[in-house]
Amino acid sequence: MIRLEHISKSFGGNQVLRDVSLSITKGEIVSIIGPSGAGKTTLLRTFNWLEKPDSGSISIDDVRVNAAAVKKRDVYRLRSKSSMVFQHYNLFKNKTVLQNVTESLIVVKKQPKALAKEKAMTILSSIGLVDKADEYPSRLSGGQQQRAGIARALAVDPAVMLFDEPTSALDPEWVSEVLEVIKRIALAGMTMILVSHEMLFVREVSSRVIFFDAGIQVEDGTPEEIFSHPRQERTRQFFMKNKEYPLVW
C-alpha cells in the first residue's frame, strides 16, 4: 500500500535521511521512535511531500512520486491519500471547530455544506467534541484542539493518517484523552504512521515499531521485539541511557 524507495534528504551539509526504504501494508499501525534529531519528523513529512526528498520515490496505492521527475498533479494526488495531525494543532484560529472540520470537505472535496456539516458532526460526536462545534480554538483546551485536529484529518477519509508527536505540545492532563482517541481510530482499522515519544502507548497500540537514528532505519519489528528483545546495540542504548524515555522492557 505504501512504499518508500531510497529516500534521502539533506539540509545544507547535514544529511537527515540516508537511503531509507520501507513498505507499509493496509491496516498497519507503524510507530517511528528514536532520539531527537534522528530525522523522524522529516521522514514522516516525506510521506505526503510536505518535505521534498532529494532522491527516491514515494508510493501510496496507485500514486507514485519520484524526486527525480516531480509532477504537481502526482504530488496533489499523493497528498489526497493522507491526512496529517501536527504537534501544534494547525487549526484556523478564525474558524469554529465545525468550520475547521468542514473546510476541506467543502473547498477541496466540493461537498454540499449540509452534507459536510452532517459528516463533521458525526465525527465530532465520535470523539466527544460535538458540544464544542461552535467554539473557536482559542476557547478550547490543548487536548480539545488536538482532538479537533484529528477530526479534521479523519473527515477526508484518508488512506493513511500521519501523526507527528501529537501529544508533545499538551499539558500532561490532556495527553491521555488524545491518546485514547488515537487508540480508537487504530482499533477501527485505519492505517497509521506515528512519530511519538509516548513509549508505553507506542508499545500498546502499534503493530510495528521502527527505531530510527542518524537518518537510518536501525531496527524494525513488532513492539515485543523492539522493546523486549532489541537486536541492535544502538536500540538497547537508547532505552538504557535516554532519560527522556521510560525503560519499558
Tab-separated table of C-alpha atoms in Angstrom:
chain	number	residue	atom	x	y	z
A	1	MET	CA	0.000	0.000	0.000
A	2	ILE	CA	2.747	2.466	0.985
A	3	ARG	CA	6.308	2.249	-0.266
A	4	LEU	CA	9.362	4.453	0.240
A	5	GLU	CA	12.299	3.662	-2.007
A	6	HIS	CA	15.811	5.029	-1.438
A	7	ILE	CA	14.691	8.282	0.215
A	8	SER	CA	17.489	10.720	1.069
A	9	LYS	CA	17.291	14.291	2.336
A	10	SER	CA	19.855	16.890	3.380
A	11	PHE	CA	19.596	20.359	4.850
A	12	GLY	CA	22.760	22.166	3.858
A	13	GLY	CA	25.592	19.824	4.725
A	14	ASN	CA	23.513	17.828	7.193
A	15	GLN	CA	22.095	14.604	5.773
A	16	VAL	CA	19.000	13.774	7.805
A	17	LEU	CA	17.665	10.833	5.756
A	18	ARG	CA	20.041	8.249	4.328
A	19	ASP	CA	18.703	5.946	1.613
A	20	VAL	CA	15.555	4.941	3.538
A	21	SER	CA	13.376	2.201	2.042
A	22	LEU	CA	10.333	0.641	3.687
A	23	SER	CA	6.885	-0.754	2.918
A	24	ILE	CA	3.706	-0.444	4.964
A	25	THR	CA	0.604	-2.539	4.313
A	26	LYS	CA	-3.025	-1.545	4.745
A	27	GLY	CA	-4.163	-1.588	8.362
A	28	GLU	CA	-0.674	-1.462	9.880
A	29	ILE	CA	-0.018	0.899	12.763
A	30	VAL	CA	3.632	1.835	12.409
A	31	SER	CA	5.364	3.898	15.080
A	32	ILE	CA	8.683	5.594	14.422
A	33	ILE	CA	10.758	6.173	17.537
A	34	GLY	CA	14.279	7.399	18.218
A	35	PRO	CA	16.313	10.233	19.721
A	36	SER	CA	15.740	13.905	18.995
A	37	GLY	CA	17.329	14.916	15.704
A	38	ALA	CA	17.164	11.391	14.271
A	39	GLY	CA	15.104	12.526	11.262
A	40	LYS	CA	11.771	11.050	12.372
A	41	THR	CA	9.599	14.073	11.586
A	42	THR	CA	11.427	14.724	8.318
A	43	LEU	CA	10.743	11.132	7.313
A	44	LEU	CA	7.063	11.447	8.249
A	45	ARG	CA	6.708	14.647	6.219
A	46	THR	CA	8.055	12.961	3.101
A	47	PHE	CA	5.056	10.627	3.020
A	48	ASN	CA	2.826	13.495	1.851
A	49	TRP	CA	5.608	15.519	0.186
A	50	LEU	CA	5.490	18.294	2.793
A	51	GLU	CA	9.212	17.639	2.822
A	52	LYS	CA	10.555	17.016	-0.667
A	53	PRO	CA	13.302	14.376	-0.615
A	54	ASP	CA	16.472	14.941	-2.608
A	55	SER	CA	16.201	11.495	-4.147
A	56	GLY	CA	13.970	8.444	-4.095
A	57	SER	CA	10.273	7.807	-4.607
A	58	ILE	CA	7.095	7.503	-2.554
A	59	SER	CA	4.010	5.469	-3.464
A	60	ILE	CA	0.607	5.285	-1.816
A	61	ASP	CA	-1.774	2.873	-3.540
A	62	ASP	CA	-1.558	3.637	-7.262
A	63	VAL	CA	0.083	7.064	-6.881
A	64	ARG	CA	3.862	7.369	-7.169
A	65	VAL	CA	6.055	10.475	-6.942
A	66	ASN	CA	9.735	10.352	-7.855
A	67	ALA	CA	12.026	13.143	-6.645
A	68	ALA	CA	13.885	12.998	-9.955
A	69	ALA	CA	10.793	13.890	-12.002
A	70	VAL	CA	8.143	15.567	-9.860
A	71	LYS	CA	4.741	16.314	-11.359
A	72	LYS	CA	2.421	18.685	-9.493
A	73	ARG	CA	-0.579	16.538	-10.381
A	74	ASP	CA	1.018	13.469	-8.773
A	75	VAL	CA	2.001	15.429	-5.645
A	76	TYR	CA	-1.606	16.602	-5.294
A	77	ARG	CA	-2.872	13.045	-5.709
A	78	LEU	CA	-0.326	11.747	-3.191
A	79	ARG	CA	-1.389	14.336	-0.612
A	80	SER	CA	-5.028	13.450	-1.122
A	81	LYS	CA	-4.236	9.943	0.107
A	82	SER	CA	-3.196	11.026	3.600
A	83	SER	CA	-4.018	13.361	6.463
A	84	MET	CA	-1.544	14.715	8.997
A	85	VAL	CA	-2.111	15.579	12.633
A	86	PHE	CA	0.504	18.124	13.706
A	87	GLN	CA	2.202	18.829	17.018
A	88	HIS	CA	0.689	22.291	17.321
A	89	TYR	CA	-2.827	21.600	16.009
A	90	ASN	CA	-2.622	23.978	12.974
A	91	LEU	CA	-6.297	24.903	13.280
A	92	PHE	CA	-7.710	28.002	11.615
A	93	LYS	CA	-7.993	30.439	14.521
A	94	ASN	CA	-10.760	32.472	12.859
A	95	LYS	CA	-12.983	29.440	12.241
A	96	THR	CA	-15.059	27.383	14.627
A	97	VAL	CA	-14.339	23.731	15.285
A	98	LEU	CA	-17.116	22.769	12.874
A	99	GLN	CA	-15.773	25.096	10.188
A	100	ASN	CA	-12.269	23.685	10.645
A	101	VAL	CA	-13.581	20.173	10.043
A	102	THR	CA	-15.824	21.045	7.094
A	103	GLU	CA	-13.335	23.334	5.318
A	104	SER	CA	-11.598	20.646	3.289
A	105	LEU	CA	-14.855	18.824	2.588
A	106	ILE	CA	-16.429	21.926	1.090
A	107	VAL	CA	-13.405	23.543	-0.570
A	108	VAL	CA	-11.409	20.502	-1.703
A	109	LYS	CA	-13.956	17.699	-1.907
A	110	LYS	CA	-16.693	20.052	-3.214
A	111	GLN	CA	-19.307	18.541	-0.917
A	112	PRO	CA	-22.568	20.439	-0.256
A	113	LYS	CA	-22.412	22.357	3.019
A	114	ALA	CA	-25.274	20.419	4.571
A	115	LEU	CA	-23.638	17.056	3.798
A	116	ALA	CA	-20.237	18.276	5.038
A	117	LYS	CA	-21.793	19.514	8.281
A	118	GLU	CA	-23.598	16.220	8.828
A	119	LYS	CA	-20.386	14.254	8.383
A	120	ALA	CA	-18.395	16.640	10.593
A	121	MET	CA	-20.933	16.454	13.408
A	122	THR	CA	-20.854	12.654	13.280
A	123	ILE	CA	-17.065	12.673	13.635
A	124	LEU	CA	-17.124	15.292	16.405
A	125	SER	CA	-19.669	13.216	18.271
A	126	SER	CA	-17.467	10.128	17.999
A	127	ILE	CA	-14.526	11.913	19.661
A	128	GLY	CA	-16.524	13.781	22.303
A	129	LEU	CA	-16.416	17.264	20.794
A	130	VAL	CA	-19.927	17.748	19.447
A	131	ASP	CA	-20.685	20.260	22.216
A	132	LYS	CA	-17.693	22.349	21.077
A	133	ALA	CA	-18.684	22.531	17.403
A	134	ASP	CA	-19.386	26.274	17.507
A	135	GLU	CA	-16.408	27.214	19.664
A	136	TYR	CA	-13.248	28.852	18.339
A	137	PRO	CA	-9.854	27.213	19.009
A	138	SER	CA	-8.840	29.920	21.494
A	139	ARG	CA	-11.641	28.769	23.804
A	140	LEU	CA	-10.544	25.137	23.804
A	141	SER	CA	-8.019	23.257	25.916
A	142	GLY	CA	-4.943	21.860	24.219
A	143	GLY	CA	-6.445	18.391	24.273
A	144	GLN	CA	-9.672	19.614	22.704
A	145	GLN	CA	-7.757	21.470	19.995
A	146	GLN	CA	-5.774	18.353	19.151
A	147	ARG	CA	-8.944	16.272	19.011
A	148	ALA	CA	-10.390	18.875	16.628
A	149	GLY	CA	-7.267	18.451	14.505
A	150	ILE	CA	-7.807	14.689	14.480
A	151	ALA	CA	-11.447	15.191	13.469
A	152	ARG	CA	-10.355	17.415	10.593
A	153	ALA	CA	-7.883	14.761	9.443
A	154	LEU	CA	-10.493	11.999	9.621
A	155	ALA	CA	-13.109	13.952	7.681
A	156	VAL	CA	-11.458	13.483	4.290
A	157	ASP	CA	-11.384	9.669	4.591
A	158	PRO	CA	-7.621	9.301	4.130
A	159	ALA	CA	-5.950	6.047	3.166
A	160	VAL	CA	-3.370	6.712	5.887
A	161	MET	CA	-3.156	9.054	8.869
A	162	LEU	CA	0.166	10.615	9.841
A	163	PHE	CA	0.713	11.699	13.456
A	164	ASP	CA	3.668	13.954	14.250
A	165	GLU	CA	4.241	13.889	18.034
A	166	PRO	CA	0.514	14.534	18.616
A	167	THR	CA	0.884	14.928	22.396
A	168	SER	CA	4.191	16.796	22.645
A	169	ALA	CA	2.569	20.255	22.951
A	170	LEU	CA	-0.012	19.145	25.513
A	171	ASP	CA	-0.074	19.591	29.259
A	172	PRO	CA	0.150	16.165	30.946
A	173	GLU	CA	-3.518	16.255	31.976
A	174	TRP	CA	-4.642	16.335	28.331
A	175	VAL	CA	-2.356	13.618	26.955
A	176	SER	CA	-4.500	10.619	27.894
A	177	GLU	CA	-7.648	11.920	26.185
A	178	VAL	CA	-5.817	12.421	22.885
A	179	LEU	CA	-4.105	9.035	23.075
A	180	GLU	CA	-7.472	7.400	23.743
A	181	VAL	CA	-8.913	8.928	20.560
A	182	ILE	CA	-5.911	7.737	18.525
A	183	LYS	CA	-6.287	4.268	20.022
A	184	ARG	CA	-9.944	4.095	18.956
A	185	ILE	CA	-9.005	5.117	15.410
A	186	ALA	CA	-6.320	2.431	15.344
A	187	LEU	CA	-8.737	-0.239	16.555
A	188	ALA	CA	-11.123	0.724	13.756
A	189	GLY	CA	-8.502	-0.431	11.217
A	190	MET	CA	-7.079	2.862	9.981
A	191	THR	CA	-3.566	2.672	8.545
A	192	MET	CA	-1.427	4.927	10.723
A	193	ILE	CA	2.156	6.152	10.852
A	194	LEU	CA	3.001	7.695	14.199
A	195	VAL	CA	6.030	9.597	15.454
A	196	SER	CA	5.783	9.667	19.228
A	197	HIS	CA	7.787	9.793	22.434
A	198	GLU	CA	4.970	8.090	24.399
A	199	MET	CA	6.692	4.729	24.627
A	200	LEU	CA	4.076	2.886	26.651
A	201	PHE	CA	1.402	3.999	24.205
A	202	VAL	CA	3.570	3.057	21.225
A	203	ARG	CA	4.057	-0.405	22.639
A	204	GLU	CA	0.337	-0.854	23.252
A	205	VAL	CA	-1.110	0.477	20.011
A	206	SER	CA	1.483	-0.385	17.341
A	207	SER	CA	1.582	-3.421	15.123
A	208	ARG	CA	5.126	-2.475	14.114
A	209	VAL	CA	7.852	-0.223	15.539
A	210	ILE	CA	10.799	1.293	13.672
A	211	PHE	CA	13.768	2.590	15.644
A	212	PHE	CA	15.336	5.432	13.715
A	213	ASP	CA	18.663	7.156	14.365
A	214	ALA	CA	21.005	9.428	12.398
A	215	GLY	CA	18.784	9.237	9.339
A	216	ILE	CA	18.725	5.459	9.049
A	217	GLN	CA	16.354	2.667	9.950
A	218	VAL	CA	18.307	0.886	12.680
A	219	GLU	CA	15.739	-1.717	13.649
A	220	ASP	CA	12.241	-2.733	12.551
A	221	GLY	CA	9.997	-5.217	14.301
A	222	THR	CA	7.000	-5.906	16.486
A	223	PRO	CA	6.631	-3.964	19.758
A	224	GLU	CA	7.683	-7.082	21.642
A	225	GLU	CA	10.846	-7.414	19.552
A	226	ILE	CA	11.850	-3.756	19.779
A	227	PHE	CA	11.046	-3.145	23.434
A	228	SER	CA	11.811	-6.533	24.978
A	229	HIS	CA	14.354	-8.136	22.642
A	230	PRO	CA	16.127	-5.433	20.599
A	231	ARG	CA	18.755	-6.908	18.309
A	232	GLN	CA	20.835	-3.786	17.779
A	233	GLU	CA	23.152	-2.295	20.386
A	234	ARG	CA	22.086	1.239	19.420
A	235	THR	CA	18.461	0.385	20.225
A	236	ARG	CA	19.437	-1.015	23.608
A	237	GLN	CA	21.489	2.087	24.380
A	238	PHE	CA	18.554	4.309	23.520
A	239	PHE	CA	16.306	2.726	26.115
A	240	MET	CA	19.020	2.427	28.756
A	241	LYS	CA	20.592	5.887	28.546
A	242	ASN	CA	17.981	8.357	27.344
A	243	LYS	CA	16.188	9.522	30.466
A	244	GLU	CA	13.520	11.254	28.370
A	245	TYR	CA	12.060	7.810	27.696
A	246	PRO	CA	10.907	5.216	30.229
A	247	LEU	CA	12.607	1.850	30.288
A	248	VAL	CA	9.808	-0.432	29.168
A	249	TRP	CA	11.469	-3.813	28.891
